[in-house]
Tab-separated table of C-alpha atoms and ligand atoms in Angstrom:
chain	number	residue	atom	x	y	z
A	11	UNK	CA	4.068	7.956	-91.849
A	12	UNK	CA	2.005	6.198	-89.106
A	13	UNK	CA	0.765	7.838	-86.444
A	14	UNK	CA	2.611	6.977	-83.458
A	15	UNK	CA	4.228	10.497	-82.394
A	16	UNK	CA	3.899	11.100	-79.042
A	17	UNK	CA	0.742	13.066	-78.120
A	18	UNK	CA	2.614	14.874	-75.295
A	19	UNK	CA	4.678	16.607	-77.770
A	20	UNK	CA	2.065	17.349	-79.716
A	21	UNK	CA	0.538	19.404	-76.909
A	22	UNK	CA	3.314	20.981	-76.167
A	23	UNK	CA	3.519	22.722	-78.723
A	24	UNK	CA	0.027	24.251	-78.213
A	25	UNK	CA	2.022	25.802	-74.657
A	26	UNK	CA	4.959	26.857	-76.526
A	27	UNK	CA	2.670	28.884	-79.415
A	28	UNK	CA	0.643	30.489	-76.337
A	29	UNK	CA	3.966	31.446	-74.705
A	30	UNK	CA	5.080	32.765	-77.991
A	31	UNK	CA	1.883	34.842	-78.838
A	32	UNK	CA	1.370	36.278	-75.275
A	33	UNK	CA	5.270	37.920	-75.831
A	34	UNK	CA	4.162	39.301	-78.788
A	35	UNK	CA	1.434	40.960	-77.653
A	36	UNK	CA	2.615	42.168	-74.023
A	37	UNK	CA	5.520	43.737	-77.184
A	38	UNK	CA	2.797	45.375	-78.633
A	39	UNK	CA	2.479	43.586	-82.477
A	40	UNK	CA	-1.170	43.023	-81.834
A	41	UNK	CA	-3.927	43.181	-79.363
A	42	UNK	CA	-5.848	40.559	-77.413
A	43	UNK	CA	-6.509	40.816	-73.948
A	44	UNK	CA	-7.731	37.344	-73.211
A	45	UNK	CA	-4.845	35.404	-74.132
A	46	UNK	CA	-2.930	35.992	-70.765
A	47	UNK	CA	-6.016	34.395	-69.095
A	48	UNK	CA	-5.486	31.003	-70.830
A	49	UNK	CA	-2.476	29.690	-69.667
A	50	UNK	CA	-0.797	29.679	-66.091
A	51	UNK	CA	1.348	33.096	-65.904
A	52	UNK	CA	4.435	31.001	-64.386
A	53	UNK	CA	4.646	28.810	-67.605
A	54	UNK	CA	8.121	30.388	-68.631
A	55	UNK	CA	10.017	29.773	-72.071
A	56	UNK	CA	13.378	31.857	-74.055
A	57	UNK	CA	12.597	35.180	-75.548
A	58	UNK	CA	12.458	34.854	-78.927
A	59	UNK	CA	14.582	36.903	-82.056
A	60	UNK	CA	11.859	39.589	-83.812
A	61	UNK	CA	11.669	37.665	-86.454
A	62	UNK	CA	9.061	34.853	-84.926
A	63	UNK	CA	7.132	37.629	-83.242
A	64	UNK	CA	6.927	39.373	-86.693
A	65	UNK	CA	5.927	35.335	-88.100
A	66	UNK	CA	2.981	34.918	-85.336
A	67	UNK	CA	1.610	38.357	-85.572
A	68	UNK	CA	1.499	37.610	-89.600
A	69	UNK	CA	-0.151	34.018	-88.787
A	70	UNK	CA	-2.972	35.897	-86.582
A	71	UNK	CA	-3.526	39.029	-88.647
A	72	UNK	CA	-3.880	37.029	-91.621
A	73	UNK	CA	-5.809	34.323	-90.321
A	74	UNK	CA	-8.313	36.627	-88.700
A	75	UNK	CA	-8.359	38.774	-91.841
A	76	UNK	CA	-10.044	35.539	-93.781
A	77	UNK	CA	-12.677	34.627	-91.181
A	78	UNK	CA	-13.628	37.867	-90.902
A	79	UNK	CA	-14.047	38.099	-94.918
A	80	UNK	CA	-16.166	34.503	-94.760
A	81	UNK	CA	-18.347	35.992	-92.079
A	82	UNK	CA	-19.058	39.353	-94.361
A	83	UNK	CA	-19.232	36.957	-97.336
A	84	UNK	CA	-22.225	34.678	-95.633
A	85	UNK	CA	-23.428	38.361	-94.427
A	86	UNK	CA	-24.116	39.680	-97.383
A	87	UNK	CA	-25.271	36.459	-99.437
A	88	UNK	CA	-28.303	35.649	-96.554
A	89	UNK	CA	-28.646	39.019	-95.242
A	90	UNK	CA	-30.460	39.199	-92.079
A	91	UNK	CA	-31.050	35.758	-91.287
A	92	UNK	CA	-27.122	35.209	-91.859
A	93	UNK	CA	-25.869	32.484	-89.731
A	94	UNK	CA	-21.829	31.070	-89.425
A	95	UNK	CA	-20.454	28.030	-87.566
A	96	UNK	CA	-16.919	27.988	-86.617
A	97	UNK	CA	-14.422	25.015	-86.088
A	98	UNK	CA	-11.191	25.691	-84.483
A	99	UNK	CA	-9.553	22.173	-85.128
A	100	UNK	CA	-6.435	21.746	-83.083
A	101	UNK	CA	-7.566	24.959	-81.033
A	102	UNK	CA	-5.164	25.093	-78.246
A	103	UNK	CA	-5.523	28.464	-76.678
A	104	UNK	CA	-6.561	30.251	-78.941
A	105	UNK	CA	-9.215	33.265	-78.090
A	106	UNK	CA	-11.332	33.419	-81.411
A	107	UNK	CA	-14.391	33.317	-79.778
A	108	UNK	CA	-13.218	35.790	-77.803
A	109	UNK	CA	-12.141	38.488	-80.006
A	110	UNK	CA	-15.028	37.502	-82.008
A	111	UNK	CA	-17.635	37.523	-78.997
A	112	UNK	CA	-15.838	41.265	-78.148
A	113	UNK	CA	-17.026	43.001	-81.395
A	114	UNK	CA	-20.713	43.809	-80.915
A	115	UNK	CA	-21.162	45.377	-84.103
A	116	UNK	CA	-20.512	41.628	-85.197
A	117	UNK	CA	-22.550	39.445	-83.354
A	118	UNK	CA	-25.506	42.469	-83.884
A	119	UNK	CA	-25.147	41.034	-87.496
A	120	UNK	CA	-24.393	37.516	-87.762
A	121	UNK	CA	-24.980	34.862	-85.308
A	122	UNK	CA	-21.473	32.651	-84.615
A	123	UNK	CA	-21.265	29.511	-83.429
A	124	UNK	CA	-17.570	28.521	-82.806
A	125	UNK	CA	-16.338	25.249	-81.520
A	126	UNK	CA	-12.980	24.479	-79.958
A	127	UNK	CA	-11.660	21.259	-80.706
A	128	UNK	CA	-8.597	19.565	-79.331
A	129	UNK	CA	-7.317	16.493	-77.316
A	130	UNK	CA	-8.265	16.205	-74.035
A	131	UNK	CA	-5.405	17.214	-71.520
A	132	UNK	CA	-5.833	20.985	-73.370
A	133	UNK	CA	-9.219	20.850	-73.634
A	134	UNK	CA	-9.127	20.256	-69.552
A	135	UNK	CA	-6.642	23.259	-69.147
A	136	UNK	CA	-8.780	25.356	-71.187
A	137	UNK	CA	-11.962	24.637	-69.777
A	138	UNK	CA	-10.672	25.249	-65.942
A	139	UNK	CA	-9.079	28.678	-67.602
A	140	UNK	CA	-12.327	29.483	-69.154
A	141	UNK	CA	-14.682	28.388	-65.652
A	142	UNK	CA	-11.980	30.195	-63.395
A	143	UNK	CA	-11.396	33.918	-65.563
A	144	UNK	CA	-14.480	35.915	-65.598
A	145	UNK	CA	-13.338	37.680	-68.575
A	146	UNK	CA	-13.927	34.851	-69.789
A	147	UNK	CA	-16.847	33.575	-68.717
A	148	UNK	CA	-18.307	36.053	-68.747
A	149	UNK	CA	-18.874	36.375	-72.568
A	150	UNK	CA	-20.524	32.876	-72.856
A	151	UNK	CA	-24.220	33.269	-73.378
A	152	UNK	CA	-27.151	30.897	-72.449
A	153	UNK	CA	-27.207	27.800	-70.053
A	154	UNK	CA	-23.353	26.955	-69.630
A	155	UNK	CA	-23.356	23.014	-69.037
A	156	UNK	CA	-20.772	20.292	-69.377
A	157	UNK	CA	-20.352	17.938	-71.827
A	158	UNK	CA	-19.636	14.052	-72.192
A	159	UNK	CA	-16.638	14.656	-70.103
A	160	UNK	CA	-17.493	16.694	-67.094
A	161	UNK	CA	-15.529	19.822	-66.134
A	162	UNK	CA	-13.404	19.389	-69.377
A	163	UNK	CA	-16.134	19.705	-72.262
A	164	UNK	CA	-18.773	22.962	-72.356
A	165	UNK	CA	-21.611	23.390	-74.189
A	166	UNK	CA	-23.198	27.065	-74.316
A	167	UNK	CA	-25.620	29.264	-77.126
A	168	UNK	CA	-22.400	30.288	-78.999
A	169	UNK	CA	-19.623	28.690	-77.910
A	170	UNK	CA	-18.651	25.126	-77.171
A	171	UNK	CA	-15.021	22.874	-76.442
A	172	UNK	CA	-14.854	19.683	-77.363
A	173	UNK	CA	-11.924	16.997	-77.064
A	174	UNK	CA	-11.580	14.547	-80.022
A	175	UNK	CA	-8.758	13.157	-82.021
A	176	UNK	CA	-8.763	14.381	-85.547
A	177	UNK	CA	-7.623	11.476	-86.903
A	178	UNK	CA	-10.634	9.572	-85.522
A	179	UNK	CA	-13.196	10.992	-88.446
A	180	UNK	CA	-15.865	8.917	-86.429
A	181	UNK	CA	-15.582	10.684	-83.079
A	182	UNK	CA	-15.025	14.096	-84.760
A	183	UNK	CA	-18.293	12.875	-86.287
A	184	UNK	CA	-19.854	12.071	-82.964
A	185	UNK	CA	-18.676	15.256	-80.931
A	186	UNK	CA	-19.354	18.129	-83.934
A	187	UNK	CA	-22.253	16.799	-85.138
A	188	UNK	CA	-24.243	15.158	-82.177
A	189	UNK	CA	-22.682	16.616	-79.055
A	190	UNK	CA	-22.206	20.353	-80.640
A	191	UNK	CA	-25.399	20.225	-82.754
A	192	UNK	CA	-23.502	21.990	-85.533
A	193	UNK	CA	-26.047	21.972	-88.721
A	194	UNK	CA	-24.713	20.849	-91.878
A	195	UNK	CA	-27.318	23.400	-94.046
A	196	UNK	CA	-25.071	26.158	-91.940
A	197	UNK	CA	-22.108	27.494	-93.445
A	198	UNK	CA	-19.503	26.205	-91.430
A	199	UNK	CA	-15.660	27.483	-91.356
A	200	UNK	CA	-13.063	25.142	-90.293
A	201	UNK	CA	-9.853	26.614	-89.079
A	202	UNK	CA	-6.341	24.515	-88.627
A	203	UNK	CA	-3.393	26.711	-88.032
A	204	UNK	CA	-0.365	24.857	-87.191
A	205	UNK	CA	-1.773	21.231	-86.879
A	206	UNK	CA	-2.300	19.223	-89.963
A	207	UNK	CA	1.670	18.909	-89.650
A	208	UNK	CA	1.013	16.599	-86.724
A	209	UNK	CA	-1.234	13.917	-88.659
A	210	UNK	CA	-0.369	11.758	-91.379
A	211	UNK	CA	-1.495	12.271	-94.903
A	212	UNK	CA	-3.526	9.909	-94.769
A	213	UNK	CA	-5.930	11.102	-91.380
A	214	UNK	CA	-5.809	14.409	-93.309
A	215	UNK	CA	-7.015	12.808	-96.571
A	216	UNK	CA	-9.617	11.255	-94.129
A	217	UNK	CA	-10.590	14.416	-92.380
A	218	UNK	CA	-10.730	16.888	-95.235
A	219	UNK	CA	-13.302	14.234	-97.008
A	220	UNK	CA	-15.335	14.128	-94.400
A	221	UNK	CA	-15.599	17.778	-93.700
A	222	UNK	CA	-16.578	17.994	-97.575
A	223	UNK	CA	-18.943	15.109	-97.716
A	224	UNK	CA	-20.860	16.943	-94.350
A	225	UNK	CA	-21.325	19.916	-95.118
A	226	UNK	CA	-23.006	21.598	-97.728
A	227	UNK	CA	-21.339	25.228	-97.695
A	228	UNK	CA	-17.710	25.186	-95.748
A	229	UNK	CA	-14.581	26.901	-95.723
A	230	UNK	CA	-11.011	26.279	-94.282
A	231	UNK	CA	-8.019	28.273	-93.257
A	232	UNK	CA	-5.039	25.903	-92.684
A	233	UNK	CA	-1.742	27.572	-91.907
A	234	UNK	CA	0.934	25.380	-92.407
A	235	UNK	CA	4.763	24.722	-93.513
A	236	UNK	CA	5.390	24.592	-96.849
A	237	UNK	CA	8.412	23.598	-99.217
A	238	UNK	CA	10.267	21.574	-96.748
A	239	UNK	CA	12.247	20.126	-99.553
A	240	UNK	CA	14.787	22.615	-100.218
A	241	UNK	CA	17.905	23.647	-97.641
A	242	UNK	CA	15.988	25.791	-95.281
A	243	UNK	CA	12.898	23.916	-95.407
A	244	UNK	CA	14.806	20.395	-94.899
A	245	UNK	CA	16.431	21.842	-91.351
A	246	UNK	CA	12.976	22.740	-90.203
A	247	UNK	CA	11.799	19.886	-90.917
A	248	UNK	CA	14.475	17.755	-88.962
A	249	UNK	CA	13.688	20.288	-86.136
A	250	UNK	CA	10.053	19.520	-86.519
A	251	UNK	CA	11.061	15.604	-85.981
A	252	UNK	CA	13.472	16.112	-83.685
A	253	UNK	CA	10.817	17.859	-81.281
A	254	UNK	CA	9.123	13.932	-81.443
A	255	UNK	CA	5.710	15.421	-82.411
A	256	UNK	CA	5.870	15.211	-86.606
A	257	UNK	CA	3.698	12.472	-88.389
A	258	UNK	CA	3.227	14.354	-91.639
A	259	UNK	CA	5.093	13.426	-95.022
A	260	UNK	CA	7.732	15.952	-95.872
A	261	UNK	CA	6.560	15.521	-99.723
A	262	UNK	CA	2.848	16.594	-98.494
A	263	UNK	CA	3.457	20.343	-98.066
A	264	UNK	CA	6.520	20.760	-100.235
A	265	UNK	CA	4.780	23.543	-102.572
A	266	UNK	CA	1.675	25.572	-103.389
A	267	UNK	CA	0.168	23.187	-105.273
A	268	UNK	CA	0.155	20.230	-103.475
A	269	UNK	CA	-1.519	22.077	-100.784
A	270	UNK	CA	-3.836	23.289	-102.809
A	271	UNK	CA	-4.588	19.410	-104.384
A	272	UNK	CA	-5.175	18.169	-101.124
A	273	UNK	CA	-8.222	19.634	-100.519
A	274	UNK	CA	-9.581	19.342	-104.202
A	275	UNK	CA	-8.580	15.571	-104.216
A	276	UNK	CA	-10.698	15.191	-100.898
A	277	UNK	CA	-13.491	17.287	-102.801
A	278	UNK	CA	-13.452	20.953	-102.444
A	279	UNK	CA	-14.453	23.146	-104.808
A	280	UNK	CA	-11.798	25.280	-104.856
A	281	UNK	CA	-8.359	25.984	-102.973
A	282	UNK	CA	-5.675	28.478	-102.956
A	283	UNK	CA	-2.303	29.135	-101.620
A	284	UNK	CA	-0.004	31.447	-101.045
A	285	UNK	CA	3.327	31.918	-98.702
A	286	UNK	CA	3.169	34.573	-95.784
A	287	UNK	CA	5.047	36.960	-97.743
A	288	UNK	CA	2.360	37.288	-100.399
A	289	UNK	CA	-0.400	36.743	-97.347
A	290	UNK	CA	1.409	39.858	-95.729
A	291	UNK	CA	1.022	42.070	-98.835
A	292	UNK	CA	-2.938	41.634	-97.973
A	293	UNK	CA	-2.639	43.400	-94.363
A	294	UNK	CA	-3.073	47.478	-93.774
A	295	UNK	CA	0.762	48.177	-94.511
A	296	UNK	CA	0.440	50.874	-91.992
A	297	UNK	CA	0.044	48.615	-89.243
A	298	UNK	CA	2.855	46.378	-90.522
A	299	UNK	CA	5.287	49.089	-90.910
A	300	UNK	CA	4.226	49.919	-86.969
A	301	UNK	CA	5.158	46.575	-86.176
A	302	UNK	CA	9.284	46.968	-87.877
A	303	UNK	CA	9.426	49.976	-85.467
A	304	UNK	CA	8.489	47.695	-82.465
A	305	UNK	CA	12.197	45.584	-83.240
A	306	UNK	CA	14.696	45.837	-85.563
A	307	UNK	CA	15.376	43.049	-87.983
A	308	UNK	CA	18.571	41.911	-88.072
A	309	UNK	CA	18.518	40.360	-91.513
A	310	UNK	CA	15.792	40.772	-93.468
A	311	UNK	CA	16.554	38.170	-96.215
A	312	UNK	CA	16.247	35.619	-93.348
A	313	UNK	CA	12.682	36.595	-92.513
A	314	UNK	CA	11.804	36.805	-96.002
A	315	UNK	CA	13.345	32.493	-96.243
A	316	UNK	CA	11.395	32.073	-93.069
A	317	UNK	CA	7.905	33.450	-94.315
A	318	UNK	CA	8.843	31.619	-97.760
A	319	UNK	CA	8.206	28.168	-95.627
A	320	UNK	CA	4.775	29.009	-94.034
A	321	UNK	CA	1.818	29.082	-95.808
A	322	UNK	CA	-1.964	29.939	-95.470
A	323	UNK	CA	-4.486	27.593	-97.933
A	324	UNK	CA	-8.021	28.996	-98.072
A	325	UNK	CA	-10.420	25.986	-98.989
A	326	UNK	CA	-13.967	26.504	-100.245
A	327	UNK	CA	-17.308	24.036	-100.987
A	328	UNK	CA	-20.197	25.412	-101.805
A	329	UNK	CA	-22.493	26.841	-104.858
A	330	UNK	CA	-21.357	30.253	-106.489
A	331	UNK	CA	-24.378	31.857	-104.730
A	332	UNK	CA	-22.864	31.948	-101.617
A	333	UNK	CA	-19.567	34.258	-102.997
A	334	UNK	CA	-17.032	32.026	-101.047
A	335	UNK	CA	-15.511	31.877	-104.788
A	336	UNK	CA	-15.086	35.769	-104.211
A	337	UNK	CA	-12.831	35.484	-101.638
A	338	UNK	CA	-9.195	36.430	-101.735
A	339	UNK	CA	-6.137	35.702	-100.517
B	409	SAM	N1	-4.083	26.228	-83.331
B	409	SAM	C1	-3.483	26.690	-82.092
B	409	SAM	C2	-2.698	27.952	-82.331
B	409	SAM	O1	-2.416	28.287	-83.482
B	409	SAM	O2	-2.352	28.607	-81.343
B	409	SAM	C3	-2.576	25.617	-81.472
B	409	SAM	C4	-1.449	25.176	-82.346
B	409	SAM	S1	-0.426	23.926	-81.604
B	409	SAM	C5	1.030	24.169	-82.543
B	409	SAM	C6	-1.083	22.407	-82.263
B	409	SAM	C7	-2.374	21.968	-81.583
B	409	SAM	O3	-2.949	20.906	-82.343
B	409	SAM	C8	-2.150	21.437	-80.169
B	409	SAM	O4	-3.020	22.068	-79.274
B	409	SAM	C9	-2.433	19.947	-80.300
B	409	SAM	O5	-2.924	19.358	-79.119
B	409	SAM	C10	-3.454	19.936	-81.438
B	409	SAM	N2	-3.502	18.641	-82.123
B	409	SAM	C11	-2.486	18.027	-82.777
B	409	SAM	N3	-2.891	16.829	-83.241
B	409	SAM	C12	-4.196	16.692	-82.889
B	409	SAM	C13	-5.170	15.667	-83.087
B	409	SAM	N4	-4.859	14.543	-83.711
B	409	SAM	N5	-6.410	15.847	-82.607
B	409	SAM	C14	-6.735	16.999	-81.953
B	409	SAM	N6	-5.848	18.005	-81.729
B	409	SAM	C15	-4.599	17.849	-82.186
């Protein structure tokens, strides 16, 4: 595939997740009270059926769930001096730093860097969210200044947003390295949930090699579709395309494995994968049987296809020292 999709598309499907999660949680399937400050409350979009709540709520529990594990993991390998860098690629809205920044019994533990990463029209939505909500502001630390692109790119102590276009490894080079400072010695997590689908296998290849080639202990998280080639899969697939926003090969996330070969072919140690329903099995079942009483499920064998065709891949580089090997799914 070449990349030519339309990068309005693209976006809008950062706007369309944000809608999607901030229904969610005004339902009550999880908390996060910074999301409503991201995007412009008039923004409107269709309910949706239980079923995608139930999908996004899955996507963010289990998502969180591993970078909380890689932060306790670098915790407890370097102790007191334990340091973690964070890279949302494809960020959107997303409050990470946030809900990370909120948990002081955290940050009195590790210090977290995170960087936001995405192309510029959302990085200059959520930059003016971030300057105008004091919420939000508020939990940046240090000297808050621009970046190369004034009033669009931050710098600050712990958190920084950056616009670059993944499939450019030489300005993702540019802006994570020298603009964000991020240290290669550091162990660095990269996060991509709901992206890779929008590049080509070939500016993932690119991406994932560089990211192993930079730094010396990393992780990733990458939530994505997977086995697009059978019935189900195929028709979300064709919705995917039809949406004008899909540049990845349908062969490149049709199972497990090839998932998982992806990142050992560009040079990771080590990757795993596994569908959402065997992610879900890893949550506090308590809190997911709270979430069935928020809205029935009509058919339950349709949920179980649906979470079938996601996936969540955790990635690892690094010696054995640093017990990223330890790390489930
Ligand atoms: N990760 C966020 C989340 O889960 O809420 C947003 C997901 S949204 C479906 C996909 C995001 O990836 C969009 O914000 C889009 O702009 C970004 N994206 C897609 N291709 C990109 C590229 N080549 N470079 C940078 N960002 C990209």
């Amino acid at each position: 595939a070449s990349d030519t999709a339309s990068d309005e598309s693209i976006m809008n499907t950062n706007e369309e997740a944000t809608l999607c999660k901030l229904d969610a949680v005004r339902l009550g399937y999880w908390d996060d009270p910074f999301l409503s400050q991201m995007i412009h409350g008039t923004l409107r979009h269709e309910r949706k059926a239980p079923d995608m709540y139930k999908g996004y709520y899955a996507r963010v529990k289990c998502v969180e769930r591993l970078v909380l594990n890689f932060i306790q993991t670098i915790k407890t390998s370097k102790g007191v001096e334990a340091s973690v860098q964070i890279v949302n690629l494809g960020a959107g809205y997303d409050t990470l730093y946030w809900r990370l920044k909120s948990n002081a019994a955290l940050n009195n533990a590790v210090k977290i860097k995170v960087v936001d990463l995405d192309l510029l029209p959302v990085i200059s939505k959520k930059s003016h969210a971030i300057r105008t909500h004091k919420k939000l502001c508020d939990l940046l630390t240090g000297e808050v200044r621009d970046g190369e692109i004034p009033h669009a790119e931050l710098h600050s102590e712990g958190y920084d947003l950056v616009s670059a276009d993944m499939r450019d490894t030489d300005e993702i080079s540019r802006k994570l390295v020298s603009a964000c400072k991020l240290d290669p010695n550091i162990p660095t997590l990269f996060i991509a949930e709901c992206v890779l689908i929008y590049m080509s296998t070939d500016s993932t290849k690119k991406l994932l090699t560089w990211i192993a080639q930079t730094f010396r202990t990393c992780a990733f998280i990458n939530y994505e579709q997977v086995r697009m080639n059978d019935h189900f899969g195929e028709i979300m697939f064709e919705a995917l395309k039809a949406q004008g926003c899909l540049l990845a090969d349908a062969d490149a996330c049709e199972t497990l494995e090839m998932h998982e070969n992806r990142f050992v072919r560009a040079g990771w140690t080590r990757a795993q994968a596994g569908d959402m329903n065997t992610m879900c099995q890893s949550l506090p079942q308590t809190d997911i049987q709270r979430v069935d009483r928020i809205a029935m499920i009509d058919e339950p064998e349709v949920l179980q296809q649906l979470f079938a065709h996601y996936c969540i891949v955790w990635a690892y580089k690094g010696a054995d020292s640093t017990g990223l090997g330890n790390i489930q799914l």
